[in-house]
Coordinates of C-alpha atoms in Angstrom, one line a residue:
X1 CA 0.0 0.0 0.0
X2 CA 2.8 2.4 0.8
X3 CA 4.5 1.6 -2.5
X4 CA 1.2 2.2 -4.4
X5 CA 0.7 5.5 -2.6
X6 CA 4.2 6.8 -3.5
X7 CA 3.6 5.8 -7.2
X8 CA 0.4 7.8 -7.3
X9 CA 2.1 10.8 -5.7
X10 CA 4.9 10.6 -8.4
X11 CA 2.4 10.3 -11.1
X12 CA 0.5 13.4 -9.9
X13 CA 3.8 15.3 -9.6
X14 CA 4.8 14.4 -13.2
X15 CA 1.4 15.5 -14.5
X16 CA 1.7 18.9 -12.7
X17 CA 5.2 19.3 -14.2
X18 CA 4.0 18.6 -17.7
X19 CA 1.1 21.1 -17.3
X20 CA 3.6 23.7 -16.1
X21 CA 5.9 23.1 -19.1
X22 CA 2.9 23.3 -21.4
X23 CA 1.7 26.5 -19.8
X24 CA 5.2 27.9 -20.1
X25 CA 5.0 27.5 -23.9
X26 CA 2.1 30.0 -23.9
X27 CA 3.5 32.5 -21.4
X28 CA 7.2 32.2 -22.5
X29 CA 7.2 31.0 -26.1
X30 CA 11.0 31.0 -26.3
X31 CA 11.2 28.4 -23.5
X32 CA 9.0 26.0 -25.3
X33 CA 10.9 26.6 -28.6
X34 CA 14.2 26.0 -26.8
X35 CA 13.0 22.7 -25.4
X36 CA 11.9 21.6 -28.9
X37 CA 15.1 22.7 -30.5
X38 CA 13.4 25.6 -32.3
X39 CA 14.4 26.8 -35.8
X40 CA 16.7 29.7 -36.8
X41 CA 15.1 33.1 -37.1
X42 CA 15.9 36.6 -38.2
X43 CA 18.1 35.5 -41.2
X44 CA 20.0 38.4 -42.7
X45 CA 22.4 38.9 -45.5
X46 CA 25.3 41.3 -45.6
X47 CA 28.9 41.5 -46.9
X48 CA 32.1 41.4 -45.0
X49 CA 34.2 40.9 -48.2
X50 CA 33.9 41.3 -51.9
X51 CA 30.2 41.2 -53.1
X52 CA 31.4 39.6 -56.4
X53 CA 32.5 36.3 -54.8
X54 CA 31.3 36.2 -51.2
X55 CA 28.1 36.3 -49.1
X56 CA 27.8 36.7 -45.4
X57 CA 24.7 35.2 -43.7
X58 CA 23.7 35.8 -40.1
X59 CA 20.8 34.3 -38.0
X60 CA 19.6 34.1 -34.5
X61 CA 18.3 31.3 -32.3
X62 CA 17.2 30.4 -28.8
X63 CA 19.2 27.2 -29.3
X64 CA 22.8 27.0 -28.3
X65 CA 23.7 23.8 -30.1
X66 CA 23.0 22.1 -33.5
X67 CA 22.1 25.3 -35.4
X68 CA 25.5 26.4 -36.7
X69 CA 25.3 24.9 -40.2
X70 CA 24.7 26.6 -43.6
X71 CA 24.0 24.6 -46.7
X72 CA 24.0 26.1 -50.2
X73 CA 24.2 25.3 -53.9
X74 CA 23.8 27.0 -57.2
X75 CA 20.2 27.7 -58.0
X76 CA 20.5 25.9 -61.3
X77 CA 21.4 22.7 -59.4
X78 CA 18.6 22.9 -56.8
X79 CA 15.8 20.4 -57.3
X80 CA 14.2 20.8 -53.8
X81 CA 16.9 18.8 -52.0
X82 CA 20.1 19.8 -50.2
X83 CA 21.6 16.3 -50.4
X84 CA 24.4 17.5 -52.7
X85 CA 24.8 20.9 -51.1
X86 CA 28.0 22.5 -49.9
X87 CA 28.1 23.1 -46.1
X88 CA 29.7 25.7 -44.0
X89 CA 29.9 26.2 -40.2
X90 CA 28.9 29.4 -38.5
X91 CA 30.6 31.3 -35.6
X92 CA 28.3 31.5 -32.6
X93 CA 28.1 34.3 -30.0
X94 CA 25.6 34.9 -27.2
X95 CA 23.7 38.1 -27.8
X96 CA 22.1 38.0 -24.3
X97 CA 21.2 35.3 -21.8
X98 CA 19.7 32.4 -23.7
X99 CA 19.7 34.0 -27.1
X100 CA 22.4 33.3 -29.7
X101 CA 23.8 34.9 -32.9
X102 CA 25.4 32.9 -35.8
X103 CA 27.4 34.2 -38.7
X104 CA 29.0 32.5 -41.7
X105 CA 30.8 34.0 -44.7
X106 CA 30.8 32.0 -48.0
X107 CA 33.7 32.6 -50.3
X108 CA 34.8 31.4 -53.7
X109 CA 31.4 32.0 -55.2
X110 CA 30.8 32.8 -58.9
X111 CA 30.0 36.4 -59.8
X112 CA 26.5 37.1 -61.1
X113 CA 25.3 33.8 -59.8
X114 CA 22.2 32.9 -57.9
X115 CA 22.4 30.4 -54.9
X116 CA 19.8 28.6 -52.8
X117 CA 20.6 28.2 -49.1
X118 CA 19.2 27.2 -45.7
X119 CA 20.6 27.5 -42.1
X120 CA 20.3 25.6 -38.9
X121 CA 20.9 21.9 -38.3
X122 CA 19.4 18.4 -38.5
X123 CA 15.7 18.6 -37.6
X124 CA 15.7 22.4 -37.3
X125 CA 16.5 23.8 -40.7
X126 CA 15.1 27.1 -41.9
X127 CA 13.1 27.4 -45.0
X128 CA 15.3 27.8 -48.0
X129 CA 16.0 31.3 -49.5
X130 CA 18.2 32.7 -52.2
X131 CA 20.8 35.3 -52.8
X132 CA 22.7 36.5 -55.8
X133 CA 26.3 37.6 -56.0
X134 CA 27.2 40.9 -57.6
X135 CA 28.1 41.2 -61.3
X136 CA 30.7 43.4 -62.9
X137 CA 28.0 45.4 -64.7
X138 CA 27.1 49.0 -63.8
X139 CA 23.3 48.9 -64.1
X140 CA 21.5 48.1 -60.8
X141 CA 19.5 49.7 -58.0
X142 CA 19.8 50.0 -54.2
X143 CA 17.6 51.5 -51.6
X144 CA 18.4 53.9 -48.8
X145 CA 16.2 54.4 -45.7
X146 CA 16.6 56.7 -42.7
X147 CA 15.5 56.2 -39.1
X148 CA 13.1 53.3 -38.4
X149 CA 12.8 53.5 -34.6
X150 CA 9.0 53.0 -34.4
X151 CA 6.3 51.3 -36.4
X152 CA 8.3 48.2 -37.3
X153 CA 5.4 46.3 -38.9
X154 CA 4.5 49.2 -41.2
X155 CA 8.2 49.6 -42.0
X156 CA 8.4 45.9 -42.9
X157 CA 5.5 46.3 -45.3
X158 CA 7.2 49.3 -46.9
X159 CA 10.4 47.3 -47.3
X160 CA 8.5 44.5 -48.9
X161 CA 6.8 46.9 -51.3
X162 CA 10.1 48.4 -52.3
X163 CA 11.5 44.9 -53.0
X164 CA 8.5 43.6 -54.9
X165 CA 8.3 46.6 -57.1
X166 CA 11.9 47.1 -57.9
X167 CA 13.4 43.9 -59.4
X168 CA 16.8 45.5 -60.0
X169 CA 17.2 46.1 -56.3
X170 CA 20.6 44.6 -55.1
X171 CA 21.1 45.9 -51.5
X172 CA 19.9 48.3 -48.9
X173 CA 21.5 51.0 -46.7
X174 CA 20.1 52.2 -43.3
X175 CA 21.1 55.5 -41.8
X176 CA 21.0 54.7 -38.1
X177 CA 18.4 54.7 -35.3
X178 CA 17.0 51.3 -36.3
X179 CA 15.3 51.1 -32.9
X180 CA 14.4 53.6 -30.2
X181 CA 16.1 51.9 -27.3
X182 CA 19.3 50.1 -28.3
X183 CA 19.2 48.1 -25.0
X184 CA 15.7 46.7 -25.7
X185 CA 15.9 43.1 -26.9
X186 CA 12.1 43.3 -27.6
X187 CA 12.6 46.2 -30.0
X188 CA 15.4 44.4 -31.8
X189 CA 13.1 41.3 -32.1
X190 CA 10.5 43.5 -33.7
X191 CA 13.0 45.1 -36.0
X192 CA 14.5 41.8 -37.3
X193 CA 11.1 40.2 -37.6
X194 CA 10.1 43.0 -40.0
X195 CA 13.5 43.0 -41.8
X196 CA 14.2 39.4 -42.4
X197 CA 11.6 38.5 -45.1
X198 CA 13.4 40.9 -47.5
X199 CA 16.9 41.0 -46.1
X200 CA 17.4 37.2 -46.2
X201 CA 17.3 37.8 -50.0
X202 CA 19.3 41.0 -50.4
X203 CA 22.1 42.4 -48.1
X204 CA 21.5 45.1 -45.6
X205 CA 24.4 47.5 -44.6
X206 CA 23.5 49.8 -41.7
X207 CA 25.1 52.8 -40.0
X208 CA 24.5 53.3 -36.3
X209 CA 22.7 56.2 -34.8
X210 CA 22.5 57.8 -31.3
X211 CA 19.6 55.5 -30.2
X212 CA 21.0 52.2 -31.3
X213 CA 24.8 52.6 -30.6
X214 CA 24.7 49.8 -28.1
X215 CA 26.1 46.2 -27.8
X216 CA 23.0 44.7 -29.3
X217 CA 23.6 46.6 -32.5
X218 CA 27.2 45.6 -32.8
X219 CA 26.5 42.0 -31.9
X220 CA 23.6 41.7 -34.3
X221 CA 25.2 42.7 -37.6
X222 CA 28.0 41.2 -39.7
X223 CA 29.8 44.2 -41.3
X224 CA 33.0 44.7 -43.3
X225 CA 36.1 44.7 -41.2
X226 CA 38.1 47.1 -43.3
X227 CA 37.8 50.2 -41.1
X228 CA 40.6 51.9 -39.1
X229 CA 42.2 49.8 -36.5
X230 CA 40.2 49.8 -33.3
X231 CA 37.1 51.0 -35.2
X232 CA 36.4 48.2 -37.6
X233 CA 32.6 48.0 -38.3
X234 CA 32.1 51.5 -36.9
X235 CA 33.7 52.9 -40.1
X236 CA 33.7 50.6 -43.2
X237 CA 33.4 50.7 -46.9
X238 CA 32.6 48.4 -49.9
X239 CA 32.3 48.5 -53.7
X240 CA 29.3 47.4 -55.7
X241 CA 29.5 47.8 -59.5
X242 CA 30.8 51.2 -60.2
X243 CA 29.9 52.6 -56.8
X244 CA 32.1 53.1 -53.7
X245 CA 30.1 53.4 -50.4
X246 CA 31.6 54.4 -47.0
X247 CA 29.4 53.9 -43.9
X248 CA 30.4 56.0 -40.8
X249 CA 29.5 56.1 -37.1
X250 CA 28.6 59.8 -36.6
X251 CA 28.7 59.3 -32.9
X252 CA 32.4 59.5 -33.3
X253 CA 32.4 62.6 -35.5
X254 CA 31.5 65.1 -32.9
X255 CA 34.0 67.0 -30.7
X256 CA 37.6 66.2 -31.3
X257 CA 39.0 63.2 -29.5
X258 CA 42.2 61.2 -29.4
X259 CA 41.0 59.0 -32.3
X260 CA 39.8 61.9 -34.5
X261 CA 42.9 62.0 -36.8
X262 CA 42.8 58.2 -37.1
X263 CA 39.2 58.2 -38.4
X264 CA 39.8 61.2 -40.8
X265 CA 43.0 59.7 -42.1
X266 CA 41.3 56.4 -42.9
X267 CA 38.4 58.1 -44.6
X268 CA 40.6 60.4 -46.6
X269 CA 42.6 57.4 -47.9
X270 CA 39.6 55.3 -48.5
X271 CA 37.8 57.8 -50.6
X272 CA 40.8 59.2 -52.4
X273 CA 42.1 55.8 -53.4
X274 CA 38.8 54.7 -55.0
X275 CA 38.5 55.0 -58.8
X276 CA 34.8 54.2 -58.8
X277 CA 32.4 56.3 -60.9
X278 CA 30.1 57.1 -58.0
X279 CA 31.0 57.8 -54.3
X280 CA 28.4 57.7 -51.5
X281 CA 28.6 58.2 -47.7
X282 CA 26.1 57.1 -45.1
X283 CA 25.9 58.3 -41.5
X284 CA 23.3 59.5 -39.0
X285 CA 23.8 63.1 -38.0
X286 CA 23.2 65.6 -40.9
X287 CA 25.8 68.3 -41.6
X288 CA 23.0 70.3 -43.4
X289 CA 20.0 69.9 -41.1
X290 CA 16.4 71.1 -41.5
X291 CA 16.6 72.4 -37.8
X292 CA 19.9 73.4 -36.2
X293 CA 21.2 71.0 -33.7
X294 CA 24.4 70.5 -31.7
X295 CA 26.1 68.2 -34.3
X296 CA 25.8 69.9 -37.7
X297 CA 28.4 72.6 -37.4
X298 CA 31.2 70.4 -36.3
X299 CA 30.5 67.8 -39.0
X300 CA 30.2 70.6 -41.6
X301 CA 33.5 72.2 -40.5
X302 CA 35.6 69.1 -40.0
X303 CA 34.2 66.4 -42.3
X304 CA 32.4 68.1 -45.3
X305 CA 35.6 69.6 -46.8
X306 CA 37.1 66.1 -46.8
X307 CA 34.0 64.8 -48.7
X308 CA 34.3 67.6 -51.2
X309 CA 38.0 67.0 -51.8
X310 CA 37.6 63.3 -52.5
X311 CA 34.7 63.5 -55.0
X312 CA 31.7 62.4 -53.0
X313 CA 28.4 62.6 -55.0
X314 CA 25.7 61.9 -52.4
X315 CA 25.6 61.8 -48.6
X316 CA 22.7 59.9 -46.9
X317 CA 21.7 60.9 -43.4
X318 CA 18.8 60.8 -41.0
X319 CA 18.1 61.8 -37.4
X320 CA 15.6 64.6 -37.8
X321 CA 12.6 62.5 -38.9
X322 CA 11.7 64.4 -42.1
X323 CA 12.5 63.8 -45.7
X324 CA 14.9 66.4 -47.2
X325 CA 17.0 66.7 -50.3
X326 CA 19.5 69.5 -50.5
X327 CA 20.6 71.4 -53.5
X328 CA 24.2 70.6 -54.7
X329 CA 26.6 72.1 -52.1
X330 CA 30.3 73.0 -52.1
X331 CA 32.2 75.4 -49.9
X332 CA 28.9 75.9 -48.1
X333 CA 27.3 77.4 -51.2
X334 CA 24.6 76.2 -53.6
X335 CA 26.1 75.0 -56.9
X336 CA 24.9 73.8 -60.3
X337 CA 23.9 70.1 -60.7
X338 CA 26.9 67.9 -60.7
X339 CA 29.1 70.6 -59.1
X340 CA 28.5 69.8 -55.5
X341 CA 27.3 67.2 -53.0
X342 CA 23.6 66.4 -52.6
X343 CA 22.5 65.4 -49.1
X344 CA 19.5 63.1 -48.7
X345 CA 17.8 63.0 -45.3
X346 CA 15.6 59.9 -44.9
X347 CA 12.9 58.9 -42.4
X348 CA 11.5 55.3 -42.8
X349 CA 9.7 54.8 -39.6
X350 CA 6.6 56.2 -37.9
X351 CA 8.2 58.8 -35.7
X352 CA 7.9 62.3 -37.2
X353 CA 9.0 65.8 -36.4
X354 CA 7.7 69.0 -38.1
X355 CA 9.6 70.5 -41.0
X356 CA 12.1 73.3 -40.2
X357 CA 12.4 76.8 -41.6
X358 CA 12.8 77.2 -45.4
X359 CA 16.6 77.2 -45.7
X360 CA 18.2 78.2 -49.0
X361 CA 20.1 75.0 -49.4
X362 CA 16.9 72.8 -49.3
X363 CA 15.6 71.6 -52.6
X364 CA 12.8 69.4 -51.2
X365 CA 11.4 68.9 -47.7
X366 CA 8.4 66.8 -46.5
X367 CA 7.4 66.2 -43.0
X368 CA 5.1 63.5 -41.5
X369 CA 6.0 60.9 -44.2
X370 CA 7.6 57.5 -44.1
X371 CA 9.7 57.0 -47.2
X372 CA 12.4 55.1 -49.0
X373 CA 14.9 56.3 -51.6
X374 CA 15.6 54.2 -54.6
X375 CA 18.9 54.9 -56.3
X376 CA 19.2 53.7 -59.9
X377 CA 22.6 53.4 -61.4
X378 CA 23.1 53.1 -65.2
X379 CA 26.8 53.6 -65.9
X380 CA 27.5 57.3 -65.7
X381 CA 23.8 58.2 -65.0
X382 CA 22.1 58.2 -61.6
X383 CA 18.5 58.7 -60.7
X384 CA 17.0 59.0 -57.2
X385 CA 13.3 58.3 -56.7
X386 CA 11.8 58.8 -53.3
X387 CA 8.5 57.0 -52.5
X388 CA 6.2 57.1 -49.5
X389 CA 4.8 54.1 -47.7
X390 CA 2.0 53.9 -50.3
X391 CA 4.4 53.7 -53.1
X392 CA 3.7 57.2 -54.4
X393 CA 6.6 59.3 -55.8
X394 CA 7.4 62.2 -53.5
X395 CA 10.6 63.4 -55.0
X396 CA 13.1 62.6 -57.8
X397 CA 16.5 63.7 -58.9
X398 CA 19.0 62.9 -61.6
X399 CA 22.8 63.2 -62.0
X400 CA 25.2 62.4 -64.8
X401 CA 25.2 63.0 -68.5
X402 CA 22.1 64.1 -70.2
X403 CA 19.9 61.0 -70.5
X404 CA 19.1 59.3 -73.7
X405 CA 15.4 59.4 -74.8
X406 CA 14.8 56.1 -73.0
X407 CA 15.4 57.6 -69.5
X408 CA 12.9 60.4 -68.9
X409 CA 9.9 59.0 -67.2
X410 CA 9.3 56.6 -64.3
X411 CA 6.2 54.5 -64.8
X412 CA 4.7 52.4 -61.9
X413 CA 1.6 50.2 -61.8
X414 CA -1.1 51.3 -59.4
X415 CA -2.1 48.6 -56.8
X416 CA -5.5 47.0 -57.4
X417 CA -7.4 44.0 -56.0
X418 CA -7.7 42.5 -59.4
X419 CA -4.0 42.2 -60.3
X420 CA -0.5 41.9 -58.9
X421 CA 1.9 44.7 -59.8
X422 CA 5.6 44.7 -60.6
X423 CA 8.2 46.7 -62.6
X424 CA 10.8 45.0 -64.7
X425 CA 14.5 45.9 -64.7
X426 CA 14.0 48.0 -67.9
X427 CA 11.2 50.0 -66.3
X428 CA 8.2 48.3 -67.8
X429 CA 5.1 48.4 -65.6
X430 CA 3.6 44.9 -65.3
X431 CA 0.1 43.8 -64.0
X432 CA -0.8 40.1 -63.7
X433 CA -4.5 39.2 -63.4
X434 CA -5.2 37.3 -60.1
X435 CA -6.8 33.9 -59.9
X436 CA -10.6 34.0 -60.0
X437 CA -10.6 37.4 -61.8
X438 CA -12.2 37.6 -65.3
X439 CA -14.1 40.0 -67.5
X440 CA -13.6 43.6 -68.3
X441 CA -11.0 45.2 -66.0
X442 CA -9.1 48.4 -65.9
X443 CA -5.4 48.8 -65.4
X444 CA -3.8 52.0 -64.2
X445 CA -0.3 53.4 -64.0
X446 CA 1.3 56.5 -62.6
X447 CA 4.0 58.5 -64.2
X448 CA 6.8 60.7 -62.8
X449 CA 8.7 63.0 -65.2
X450 CA 12.4 62.8 -64.4
X451 CA 13.3 64.9 -67.4
X452 CA 10.5 66.6 -69.4
X453 CA 9.8 65.6 -73.0
X454 CA 8.6 68.3 -75.4
X455 CA 5.0 67.9 -76.6
X456 CA 2.8 64.9 -76.0
X457 CA 3.7 61.4 -74.9
X458 CA 1.9 58.1 -75.3
X459 CA 1.4 55.4 -72.8
X460 CA 0.9 52.0 -74.5
X461 CA -0.8 49.1 -72.7
X462 CA -0.4 45.6 -74.2
X463 CA -2.6 42.6 -73.3
X464 CA -0.8 39.2 -73.3
X465 CA -2.0 35.7 -72.6
X466 CA 0.4 32.7 -72.6
X467 CA 3.0 35.0 -74.2
X468 CA 0.8 36.0 -77.1
X469 CA -0.3 39.6 -77.5
X470 CA -4.1 39.8 -77.8
X471 CA -4.6 43.6 -77.8
X472 CA -3.2 47.0 -77.4
X473 CA -4.5 50.3 -76.0
X474 CA -2.9 53.7 -76.0
X475 CA -3.4 57.0 -74.1
X476 CA -1.8 60.2 -75.4
X477 CA -1.4 63.3 -73.2
X478 CA 1.3 65.7 -71.9
X479 CA 2.4 63.5 -69.1
X480 CA 4.6 66.3 -67.7
X481 CA 1.2 67.6 -66.5
X482 CA -0.9 64.5 -66.3
X483 CA 0.5 61.9 -63.9
X484 CA -1.7 58.8 -64.7
X485 CA -3.1 56.7 -67.5
X486 CA -5.4 53.7 -67.7
X487 CA -6.8 51.2 -70.2
X488 CA -9.4 48.4 -70.1
X489 CA -9.2 44.8 -71.4
X490 CA -11.4 41.7 -71.2
X491 CA -9.1 39.4 -69.2
X492 CA -8.7 35.9 -67.7
X493 CA -6.7 34.8 -64.7
X494 CA -2.9 34.9 -65.5
X495 CA -3.2 37.5 -68.3
X496 CA -0.5 40.1 -68.2
X497 CA -0.8 43.8 -69.0
X498 CA 2.3 45.7 -69.7
X499 CA 2.6 49.5 -69.9
X500 CA 5.3 51.6 -71.8
X501 CA 5.9 55.3 -72.3
X502 CA 6.7 56.3 -75.9
X503 CA 7.2 59.6 -77.6
X504 CA 4.5 58.7 -80.1
X505 CA 2.7 55.8 -81.7
X506 CA 2.1 55.8 -85.5
X507 CA 1.7 53.5 -88.5
X508 CA 3.6 56.0 -90.6
X509 CA 6.2 54.3 -92.8
X510 CA 9.7 54.8 -91.4
X511 CA 8.5 55.9 -88.0
X512 CA 10.2 54.2 -85.0
X513 CA 8.8 55.2 -81.6
X514 CA 11.3 56.0 -78.8
X515 CA 10.8 54.4 -75.4
X516 CA 10.9 57.1 -72.7
X517 CA 10.8 55.3 -69.4
X518 CA 13.7 54.8 -67.1

């Protein structure tokens, strides 16, 4: 009887323990995931070496063992299985108690190649994703975003929109203040949850701001190690195509300190020794602010002359939570296009400040708007298109030689419940009819004039099914004044409507229309 009583007591004790562990899975989800092994999360791409032949991949996990593997293979060889994949081992560090960060850099990759990969370990692999190495060409796009700090879910949706609608996008830059409290693991969790769906596909290279210059920032990102001794990752640079990009920690660019000459000497050498067509700098505090603060004058006095001496074209900043584009500036004076540096102030999150006074160096200023800036590179031509969270163009700017007739308008499909939107690498607006949609439907595009075209322009819509053109519609207007066009077609699911901007459309013998979109 005594033995039977003890057995019942043990049974009751075990049942209570199981109930507590089950309850813990609801109250503390990470505990339950850790007991089950979990899966890697917050997968992010970056570069720590040459983008042509390397790729750095980082991820996080609540699991300390068995999640340090990375498997990859060329996309052309991927049949759904990783049995023949290459495998690499990641370096593990502990971000904070019970939460771990993994990094692995792949080298010896082929330029201009697409790879499929997954991370983790046996029984706990991530879903597979893809990345592409850089090519040696000089036609591509990247995106810049200023402060995130608040509204992570909305920011993630904007990032996804930018990625989906810009197929030439190759990487992203962030100008600091990714979170509001750099010590908050919860905010970093929200940031990476919003970021990872896109940045597991294209690299993200951030600068640090005043809010996020904390150990969790430096422990969470894998960044190039080519900065000055003692300040690697805080100052770094990399090349992509014909662009050279330097990313700086502006928290170190304030009042003179013992390391000041070290930082300036490194940057001077880094910029002066680059022969790239375009040179860009990214950091947080603006030297040309919309509202005066305690940082601008020192950066303007001690750093801007160095930028000007070494041929910098654009400087990307943040901090003041408005969108601003400066006029070209040199020697603290407004210059003609191409004769000075243009400063772009971004704000990507949901924290806003009002615009400042109308300063003579400001070309465009917008407050209370979340936005991203798309930089399109085409050899010696550069265009910047700023869009708000709804995808509407709020500003544009061009640099370089006078564009050919094929680079004057930016055309974008308008979102609609009947079709999916996209834009091809050559600027064609594409709308694909969704499953279950049929009948007479209308398709709309918006146009932004980057460089005006004299007279009328024509927007042509083509209707394709299974690769065969079924119809064509055209709208003619002065699209320097009119910013939208639409056409109707009788469609079936899967049909594709494409839109182009032409100078004219005619059946006249010997007439060849010129495509005007970027």
